[in-house]
PDB file of C-alpha atoms in Angstrom:
ATOM      1  CA  MET A  17     -14.225  -1.746  -2.619  1.00  0.00           C
ATOM      2  CA  VAL A  18     -11.814  -1.631   0.114  1.00  0.00           C
ATOM      3  CA  ASP A  19     -12.543   1.181   2.887  1.00  0.00           C
ATOM      4  CA  HIS A  20     -10.151   3.651   3.709  1.00  0.00           C
ATOM      5  CA  GLY A  21      -9.793   2.077   7.595  1.00  0.00           C
ATOM      6  CA  ALA A  22      -8.979  -1.218   6.236  1.00  0.00           C
ATOM      7  CA  ARG A  23      -6.290   0.217   3.679  1.00  0.00           C
ATOM      8  CA  ARG A  24      -4.662   2.080   6.884  1.00  0.00           C
ATOM      9  CA  ALA A  25      -4.765  -1.181   8.708  1.00  0.00           C
ATOM     10  CA  ARG A  26      -3.085  -3.021   5.915  1.00  0.00           C
ATOM     11  CA  VAL A  27      -0.522  -0.337   5.581  1.00  0.00           C
ATOM     12  CA  ASN A  28       0.307  -0.661   9.378  1.00  0.00           C
ATOM     13  CA  GLN A  29       0.523  -4.302   8.850  1.00  0.00           C
ATOM     14  CA  LEU A  30       2.927  -4.107   6.259  1.00  0.00           C
ATOM     15  CA  ILE A  31       5.118  -1.605   8.277  1.00  0.00           C
ATOM     16  CA  ASP A  32       5.194  -3.979  11.255  1.00  0.00           C
ATOM     17  CA  ALA A  33       6.170  -6.731   9.021  1.00  0.00           C
ATOM     18  CA  GLU A  34       9.091  -4.819   7.580  1.00  0.00           C
ATOM     19  CA  PRO A  35      12.339  -6.118   9.259  1.00  0.00           C
ATOM     20  CA  ARG A  36      14.201  -3.702  11.471  1.00  0.00           C
ATOM     21  CA  VAL A  37      17.469  -2.529  10.237  1.00  0.00           C
ATOM     22  CA  VAL A  38      20.368  -3.226  12.583  1.00  0.00           C
ATOM     23  CA  GLY A  39      21.785   0.262  13.753  1.00  0.00           C
ATOM     24  CA  GLY A  40      18.534   1.792  12.208  1.00  0.00           C
ATOM     25  CA  SER A  41      16.623   4.888  13.772  1.00  0.00           C
ATOM     26  CA  PRO A  42      14.323   4.157  16.661  1.00  0.00           C
ATOM     27  CA  GLY A  43      10.944   5.291  17.596  1.00  0.00           C
ATOM     28  CA  SER A  44       8.909   7.240  14.992  1.00  0.00           C
ATOM     29  CA  ILE A  45      11.911   8.086  12.790  1.00  0.00           C
ATOM     30  CA  GLY A  46      12.596   4.041  12.245  1.00  0.00           C
ATOM     31  CA  ARG A  47       8.739   3.441  11.763  1.00  0.00           C
ATOM     32  CA  LEU A  48       8.854   6.050   8.809  1.00  0.00           C
ATOM     33  CA  GLU A  49      11.882   4.554   7.550  1.00  0.00           C
ATOM     34  CA  ARG A  50      10.381   1.199   7.346  1.00  0.00           C
ATOM     35  CA  LEU A  51       7.062   2.797   5.811  1.00  0.00           C
ATOM     36  CA  CYS A  52       9.317   4.209   2.979  1.00  0.00           C
ATOM     37  CA  THR A  53      10.872   0.505   2.184  1.00  0.00           C
ATOM     38  CA  ALA A  54       7.337  -0.952   2.567  1.00  0.00           C
ATOM     39  CA  LEU A  55       5.996   1.319   0.011  1.00  0.00           C
ATOM     40  CA  THR A  56       8.771   0.385  -2.388  1.00  0.00           C
ATOM     41  CA  ARG A  57       7.754  -3.154  -2.122  1.00  0.00           C
ATOM     42  CA  VAL A  58       3.931  -2.165  -2.789  1.00  0.00           C
ATOM     43  CA  LEU A  59       4.207   0.278  -5.809  1.00  0.00           C
ATOM     44  CA  PRO A  60       6.466   0.088  -8.759  1.00  0.00           C
ATOM     45  CA  ALA A  61       8.780   2.099  -7.319  1.00  0.00           C
ATOM     46  CA  SER A  62      12.786   2.470  -7.174  1.00  0.00           C
ATOM     47  CA  GLY A  63      12.659   4.366  -3.990  1.00  0.00           C
ATOM     48  CA  VAL A  64      10.815   6.412  -1.666  1.00  0.00           C
ATOM     49  CA  GLY A  65      11.610   9.482   0.515  1.00  0.00           C
ATOM     50  CA  LEU A  66       9.956  11.626   3.152  1.00  0.00           C
ATOM     51  CA  SER A  67      10.784  14.959   4.029  1.00  0.00           C
ATOM     52  CA  LEU A  68       9.538  17.665   6.511  1.00  0.00           C
ATOM     53  CA  LEU A  69       8.773  21.318   5.542  1.00  0.00           C
ATOM     54  CA  VAL A  70       7.911  24.659   7.165  1.00  0.00           C
ATOM     55  CA  GLU A  71       6.110  27.571   5.894  1.00  0.00           C
ATOM     56  CA  ASP A  72       9.074  29.173   4.048  1.00  0.00           C
ATOM     57  CA  ASN A  73       9.713  25.969   2.210  1.00  0.00           C
ATOM     58  CA  HIS A  74      12.920  25.149   4.166  1.00  0.00           C
ATOM     59  CA  GLY A  75      13.058  21.420   5.379  1.00  0.00           C
ATOM     60  CA  GLY A  76      14.791  18.285   5.855  1.00  0.00           C
ATOM     61  CA  THR A  77      14.781  14.557   4.859  1.00  0.00           C
ATOM     62  CA  ILE A  78      13.503  12.622   7.729  1.00  0.00           C
ATOM     63  CA  ALA A  79      13.152   9.038   6.237  1.00  0.00           C
ATOM     64  CA  ALA A  80      14.280   7.366   3.006  1.00  0.00           C
ATOM     65  CA  SER A  81      14.202   3.741   1.442  1.00  0.00           C
ATOM     66  CA  ASN A  82      17.737   4.004   0.336  1.00  0.00           C
ATOM     67  CA  ALA A  83      20.702   6.331  -0.113  1.00  0.00           C
ATOM     68  CA  THR A  84      19.755   7.380  -3.469  1.00  0.00           C
ATOM     69  CA  SER A  85      16.311   8.416  -2.331  1.00  0.00           C
ATOM     70  CA  ARG A  86      17.750  10.463   0.580  1.00  0.00           C
ATOM     71  CA  ALA A  87      20.140  12.357  -1.793  1.00  0.00           C
ATOM     72  CA  LEU A  88      17.116  13.082  -4.023  1.00  0.00           C
ATOM     73  CA  GLU A  89      15.187  14.523  -1.119  1.00  0.00           C
ATOM     74  CA  GLU A  90      18.228  16.579   0.090  1.00  0.00           C
ATOM     75  CA  LEU A  91      18.586  17.881  -3.584  1.00  0.00           C
ATOM     76  CA  GLN A  92      15.309  19.355  -3.486  1.00  0.00           C
ATOM     77  CA  PHE A  93      16.511  21.701  -0.562  1.00  0.00           C
ATOM     78  CA  ALA A  94      19.785  22.536  -2.175  1.00  0.00           C
ATOM     79  CA  LEU A  95      18.234  23.594  -5.305  1.00  0.00           C
ATOM     80  CA  GLY A  96      15.064  24.998  -3.535  1.00  0.00           C
ATOM     81  CA  GLU A  97      12.728  23.295  -5.989  1.00  0.00           C
ATOM     82  CA  GLY A  98      11.094  19.824  -6.729  1.00  0.00           C
ATOM     83  CA  PRO A  99       8.066  17.814  -6.275  1.00  0.00           C
ATOM     84  CA  CYS A 100       8.199  17.571  -2.422  1.00  0.00           C
ATOM     85  CA  ILE A 101       8.240  21.514  -2.225  1.00  0.00           C
ATOM     86  CA  ASP A 102       5.484  21.834  -4.798  1.00  0.00           C
ATOM     87  CA  ALA A 103       3.336  19.386  -3.153  1.00  0.00           C
ATOM     88  CA  TYR A 104       3.720  20.936   0.389  1.00  0.00           C
ATOM     89  CA  THR A 105       3.089  24.268  -1.017  1.00  0.00           C
ATOM     90  CA  SER A 106       0.016  23.658  -3.265  1.00  0.00           C
ATOM     91  CA  ARG A 107      -1.301  20.996  -0.590  1.00  0.00           C
ATOM     92  CA  ARG A 108      -2.055  18.623  -3.753  1.00  0.00           C
ATOM     93  CA  PRO A 109      -0.170  15.656  -5.016  1.00  0.00           C
ATOM     94  CA  VAL A 110       2.436  16.332  -7.868  1.00  0.00           C
ATOM     95  CA  LEU A 111       2.377  13.441 -10.549  1.00  0.00           C
ATOM     96  CA  VAL A 112       4.960  13.627 -13.178  1.00  0.00           C
ATOM     97  CA  ALA A 113       4.947  10.277 -15.034  1.00  0.00           C
ATOM     98  CA  ASP A 114       7.904  11.376 -17.512  1.00  0.00           C
ATOM     99  CA  LEU A 115      10.262  13.480 -15.811  1.00  0.00           C
ATOM    100  CA  GLN A 116      12.542  13.960 -18.988  1.00  0.00           C
ATOM    101  CA  ALA A 117       9.533  15.315 -20.993  1.00  0.00           C
ATOM    102  CA  HIS A 118       7.830  17.147 -18.475  1.00  0.00           C
ATOM    103  CA  GLY A 119      10.033  18.060 -15.492  1.00  0.00           C
ATOM    104  CA  SER A 120      12.411  20.243 -17.008  1.00  0.00           C
ATOM    105  CA  ALA A 121      10.317  23.324 -17.414  1.00  0.00           C
ATOM    106  CA  ARG A 122       8.868  22.857 -14.121  1.00  0.00           C
ATOM    107  CA  TRP A 123      12.246  22.162 -12.279  1.00  0.00           C
ATOM    108  CA  PRO A 124      15.130  23.262 -14.413  1.00  0.00           C
ATOM    109  CA  GLY A 125      17.684  22.464 -11.854  1.00  0.00           C
ATOM    110  CA  TYR A 126      16.098  19.611 -10.054  1.00  0.00           C
ATOM    111  CA  ALA A 127      14.688  17.417 -13.207  1.00  0.00           C
ATOM    112  CA  PRO A 128      17.936  16.931 -14.940  1.00  0.00           C
ATOM    113  CA  ALA A 129      19.703  16.248 -11.595  1.00  0.00           C
ATOM    114  CA  ALA A 130      17.292  13.723 -10.661  1.00  0.00           C
ATOM    115  CA  HIS A 131      17.579  12.183 -14.052  1.00  0.00           C
ATOM    116  CA  ASP A 132      21.402  11.878 -13.590  1.00  0.00           C
ATOM    117  CA  HIS A 133      20.286   9.915 -10.497  1.00  0.00           C
ATOM    118  CA  GLY A 134      18.124   7.327 -12.356  1.00  0.00           C
ATOM    119  CA  VAL A 135      14.769   9.034 -11.838  1.00  0.00           C
ATOM    120  CA  ARG A 136      12.356   8.688 -14.848  1.00  0.00           C
ATOM    121  CA  ALA A 137       9.128   9.583 -12.898  1.00  0.00           C
ATOM    122  CA  VAL A 138       8.288  11.115  -9.479  1.00  0.00           C
ATOM    123  CA  PHE A 139       5.262  11.432  -7.470  1.00  0.00           C
ATOM    124  CA  ALA A 140       4.897  13.539  -4.302  1.00  0.00           C
ATOM    125  CA  PHE A 141       2.057  13.455  -1.903  1.00  0.00           C
ATOM    126  CA  PRO A 142       1.434  15.946   0.752  1.00  0.00           C
ATOM    127  CA  LEU A 143       1.390  14.999   4.337  1.00  0.00           C
ATOM    128  CA  GLN A 144      -1.580  16.708   5.568  1.00  0.00           C
ATOM    129  CA  VAL A 145      -4.546  16.572   7.937  1.00  0.00           C
ATOM    130  CA  GLY A 146      -7.341  19.221   8.022  1.00  0.00           C
ATOM    131  CA  ALA A 147      -5.527  22.644   8.091  1.00  0.00           C
ATOM    132  CA  ALA A 148      -2.210  21.165   9.294  1.00  0.00           C
ATOM    133  CA  ARG A 149       0.585  19.883   6.799  1.00  0.00           C
ATOM    134  CA  ALA A 150       4.083  18.823   7.527  1.00  0.00           C
ATOM    135  CA  GLY A 151       5.852  17.879   4.400  1.00  0.00           C
ATOM    136  CA  ALA A 152       5.531  15.371   1.477  1.00  0.00           C
ATOM    137  CA  LEU A 153       6.095  11.629   0.689  1.00  0.00           C
ATOM    138  CA  ASP A 154       8.128  11.170  -2.618  1.00  0.00           C
ATOM    139  CA  VAL A 155       7.894   8.102  -4.848  1.00  0.00           C
ATOM    140  CA  TYR A 156      10.668   7.418  -7.361  1.00  0.00           C
ATOM    141  CA  ARG A 157      10.619   5.330 -10.507  1.00  0.00           C
ATOM    142  CA  ASP A 158      13.559   4.273 -12.875  1.00  0.00           C
ATOM    143  CA  GLU A 159      11.254   4.027 -15.739  1.00  0.00           C
ATOM    144  CA  PRO A 160       8.612   6.441 -17.131  1.00  0.00           C
ATOM    145  CA  GLY A 161       5.097   5.698 -16.765  1.00  0.00           C
ATOM    146  CA  PRO A 162       1.848   6.638 -14.551  1.00  0.00           C
ATOM    147  CA  LEU A 163       0.925   4.957 -11.262  1.00  0.00           C
ATOM    148  CA  SER A 164      -2.338   3.038 -11.656  1.00  0.00           C
ATOM    149  CA  ALA A 165      -5.304   4.265  -9.693  1.00  0.00           C
ATOM    150  CA  GLU A 166      -4.749   1.499  -7.215  1.00  0.00           C
ATOM    151  CA  SER A 167      -0.984   2.438  -6.844  1.00  0.00           C
ATOM    152  CA  LEU A 168      -2.308   5.882  -6.220  1.00  0.00           C
ATOM    153  CA  ASN A 169      -4.684   4.938  -3.689  1.00  0.00           C
ATOM    154  CA  ASP A 170      -1.921   3.015  -1.922  1.00  0.00           C
ATOM    155  CA  ALA A 171       0.498   5.959  -1.871  1.00  0.00           C
ATOM    156  CA  PHE A 172      -2.468   8.188  -0.517  1.00  0.00           C
ATOM    157  CA  THR A 173      -2.770   5.687   2.299  1.00  0.00           C
ATOM    158  CA  PHE A 174       0.924   5.592   3.091  1.00  0.00           C
ATOM    159  CA  ALA A 175       1.026   9.260   3.118  1.00  0.00           C
ATOM    160  CA  ASP A 176      -1.907   9.482   5.544  1.00  0.00           C
ATOM    161  CA  VAL A 177      -0.377   6.785   7.748  1.00  0.00           C
ATOM    162  CA  ALA A 178       2.934   8.821   7.650  1.00  0.00           C
ATOM    163  CA  MET A 179       1.008  11.609   8.948  1.00  0.00           C
ATOM    164  CA  ASP A 180      -0.470   9.542  11.663  1.00  0.00           C
ATOM    165  CA  VAL A 181       3.093   8.584  12.695  1.00  0.00           C
ATOM    166  CA  LEU A 182       3.981  12.234  12.968  1.00  0.00           C
ATOM    167  CA  VAL A 183       0.756  13.300  15.043  1.00  0.00           C
ATOM    168  CA  ASP A 184       1.014  10.246  17.302  1.00  0.00           C
ATOM    169  CA  SER A 185       4.719  11.111  17.894  1.00  0.00           C
ATOM    170  CA  GLN A 186       3.606  14.288  19.716  1.00  0.00           C
ATOM    171  CA  ASN A 187       1.719  11.742  22.341  1.00  0.00           C
ATOM    172  CA  GLY A 188       1.840   8.615  24.100  1.00  0.00           C
ATOM    173  CA  ASP A 189       4.610   6.779  25.831  1.00  0.00           C
ATOM    174  CA  GLU A 190       7.430   7.760  23.240  1.00  0.00           C
ATOM    175  CA  GLY A 191       6.342  11.274  23.003  1.00  0.00           C
ATOM    176  CA  SER A 192       9.309  13.227  24.310  1.00  0.00           C
ATOM    177  CA  LYS A 193      11.774  10.829  22.692  1.00  0.00           C
ATOM    178  CA  ALA A 194       9.855  11.233  19.289  1.00  0.00           C
ATOM    179  CA  ARG A 195       9.604  14.953  19.612  1.00  0.00           C
ATOM    180  CA  ALA A 196      13.368  15.113  20.295  1.00  0.00           C
ATOM    181  CA  ASP A 197      13.946  12.862  17.010  1.00  0.00           C
ATOM    182  CA  LEU A 198      11.806  15.123  14.785  1.00  0.00           C
ATOM    183  CA  ASP A 199      13.300  18.221  16.445  1.00  0.00           C
ATOM    184  CA  ASP A 200      16.720  16.746  15.618  1.00  0.00           C
ATOM    185  CA  VAL A 201      15.682  16.496  11.955  1.00  0.00           C
ATOM    186  CA  LEU A 202      14.760  20.135  11.648  1.00  0.00           C
ATOM    187  CA  ALA A 203      17.190  21.665  14.303  1.00  0.00           C
ATOM    188  CA  TYR A 204      19.483  22.712  11.356  1.00  0.00           C
ATOM    189  CA  ARG A 205      16.575  25.416  10.167  1.00  0.00           C
ATOM    190  CA  VAL A 206      18.233  27.723  13.118  1.00  0.00           C
ATOM    191  CA  GLU A 207      21.605  27.197  11.620  1.00  0.00           C
ATOM    192  CA  VAL A 208      20.406  27.793   7.939  1.00  0.00           C
ATOM    193  CA  TYR A 209      18.927  31.166   9.033  1.00  0.00           C
ATOM    194  CA  GLN A 210      22.219  32.114  10.865  1.00  0.00           C
ATOM    195  CA  ALA A 211      24.271  31.279   7.935  1.00  0.00           C
ATOM    196  CA  GLN A 212      21.861  33.149   5.682  1.00  0.00           C
ATOM    197  CA  GLY A 213      22.461  36.437   7.873  1.00  0.00           C
ATOM    198  CA  MET A 214      26.173  35.855   7.942  1.00  0.00           C
ATOM    199  CA  VAL A 215      26.498  35.562   4.173  1.00  0.00           C
ATOM    200  CA  MET A 216      24.056  38.561   3.841  1.00  0.00           C
ATOM    201  CA  VAL A 217      26.302  40.694   5.885  1.00  0.00           C
ATOM    202  CA  ASP A 218      29.678  39.237   4.406  1.00  0.00           C
ATOM    203  CA  LEU A 219      28.761  39.890   0.853  1.00  0.00           C
ATOM    204  CA  GLY A 220      26.447  42.862   1.177  1.00  0.00           C
ATOM    205  CA  VAL A 221      23.555  40.963  -0.582  1.00  0.00           C
ATOM    206  CA  SER A 222      19.843  40.193  -0.072  1.00  0.00           C
ATOM    207  CA  ILE A 223      18.465  37.441   2.337  1.00  0.00           C
ATOM    208  CA  ASP A 224      17.279  35.814  -0.787  1.00  0.00           C
ATOM    209  CA  GLU A 225      20.660  36.019  -2.573  1.00  0.00           C
ATOM    210  CA  ALA A 226      22.331  34.800   0.608  1.00  0.00           C
ATOM    211  CA  MET A 227      20.326  31.568   0.323  1.00  0.00           C
ATOM    212  CA  ALA A 228      20.751  31.173  -3.413  1.00  0.00           C
ATOM    213  CA  ARG A 229      24.565  31.388  -2.780  1.00  0.00           C
ATOM    214  CA  ILE A 230      24.437  28.770   0.073  1.00  0.00           C
ATOM    215  CA  ARG A 231      22.341  26.490  -2.217  1.00  0.00           C
ATOM    216  CA  GLY A 232      24.649  27.114  -5.185  1.00  0.00           C
ATOM    217  CA  TYR A 233      27.832  26.216  -2.976  1.00  0.00           C
ATOM    218  CA  ALA A 234      25.868  22.906  -1.523  1.00  0.00           C
ATOM    219  CA  TYR A 235      25.016  21.792  -4.778  1.00  0.00           C
ATOM    220  CA  ALA A 236      28.434  22.318  -6.317  1.00  0.00           C
ATOM    221  CA  GLU A 237      30.112  20.467  -3.530  1.00  0.00           C
ATOM    222  CA  ASN A 238      27.477  17.853  -3.310  1.00  0.00           C
ATOM    223  CA  GLN A 239      26.636  18.526   0.385  1.00  0.00           C
ATOM    224  CA  SER A 240      23.685  19.281   2.191  1.00  0.00           C
ATOM    225  CA  ILE A 241      22.162  22.667   3.113  1.00  0.00           C
ATOM    226  CA  GLY A 242      22.654  21.883   6.760  1.00  0.00           C
ATOM    227  CA  ASP A 243      26.364  20.891   6.473  1.00  0.00           C
ATOM    228  CA  VAL A 244      27.154  23.991   4.592  1.00  0.00           C
ATOM    229  CA  ALA A 245      25.376  26.062   7.144  1.00  0.00           C
ATOM    230  CA  ARG A 246      27.194  24.667   9.809  1.00  0.00           C
ATOM    231  CA  ASP A 247      30.594  25.143   8.118  1.00  0.00           C
ATOM    232  CA  ILE A 248      29.812  28.731   7.441  1.00  0.00           C
ATOM    233  CA  ILE A 249      28.875  29.262  10.956  1.00  0.00           C
ATOM    234  CA  SER A 250      32.046  27.473  12.334  1.00  0.00           C
ATOM    235  CA  GLY A 251      34.042  29.551   9.855  1.00  0.00           C
ATOM    236  CA  LYS A 252      35.200  26.292   7.906  1.00  0.00           C
ATOM    237  CA  ILE A 253      34.090  27.729   4.722  1.00  0.00           C
ATOM    238  CA  ARG A 254      33.631  31.662   3.757  1.00  0.00           C
ATOM    239  CA  LEU A 255      31.479  32.217   0.608  1.00  0.00           C
ATOM    240  CA  ASP A 256      32.694  35.085  -1.465  1.00  0.00           C
ATOM    241  CA  LYS A 257      31.344  37.218  -4.304  1.00  0.00           C
ATOM    242  CA  ASP A 258      32.542  34.609  -6.834  1.00  0.00           C
ATOM    243  CA  THR A 259      30.778  31.680  -5.615  1.00  0.00           C
ATOM    244  CA  HIS A 260      28.476  30.023  -7.561  1.00  0.00           C
ATOM    245  CA  GLU A 261      24.838  31.141  -7.468  1.00  0.00           C
ATOM    246  CA  LEU A 262      21.816  28.813  -8.611  1.00  0.00           C
TER     247      LEU A 262
END
């Protein structure tokens, strides 16, 4: 039996062996992107995404193996539901081997949208160590079916290594640069809160309904929550009472 330390060492070797993308992200973000790509080669997966979250379930995509996986990550924040959010909230893995059969009741908005993106199974693994948690690692498959015990062990190890990268980014030689990278990824949280407040005042609705209307607009226009929030703040768009609400 391979011990956990050996598994971590193997995962780090796989990440180190992953070619760096020309023009790709530097530092910790770049390493997490290579981690996502490496995991697609280890598992029977069509894509992998990694997102950070905070206590109120707002968050942002920090790395992905491809553009489709990044879009699937962002989709969860636009809709306010999905495996990443559930894994973070419950602190437990979310394993849905057949999205069409078992995902619609759980995620009435996300499941059909993910299915349209070609996802047939999804598995989410929380990023956590002790009482600290940071987000989740999502594995997407283009055909239904469970992950084997060996594949699950691999996914858990990759999630642990991802958490190591996030923790290590707060220390060491690249600490200040890595913190800036991570802060940039989640910087839009303040903009989202500001946009929520503006919509709440403009429409005379509750803060929750304001968020629902922002999400509805983002989904309808195929934009990220962060982009919509920035446009609301800048005055480029103004939601009205007829704006679609999810």
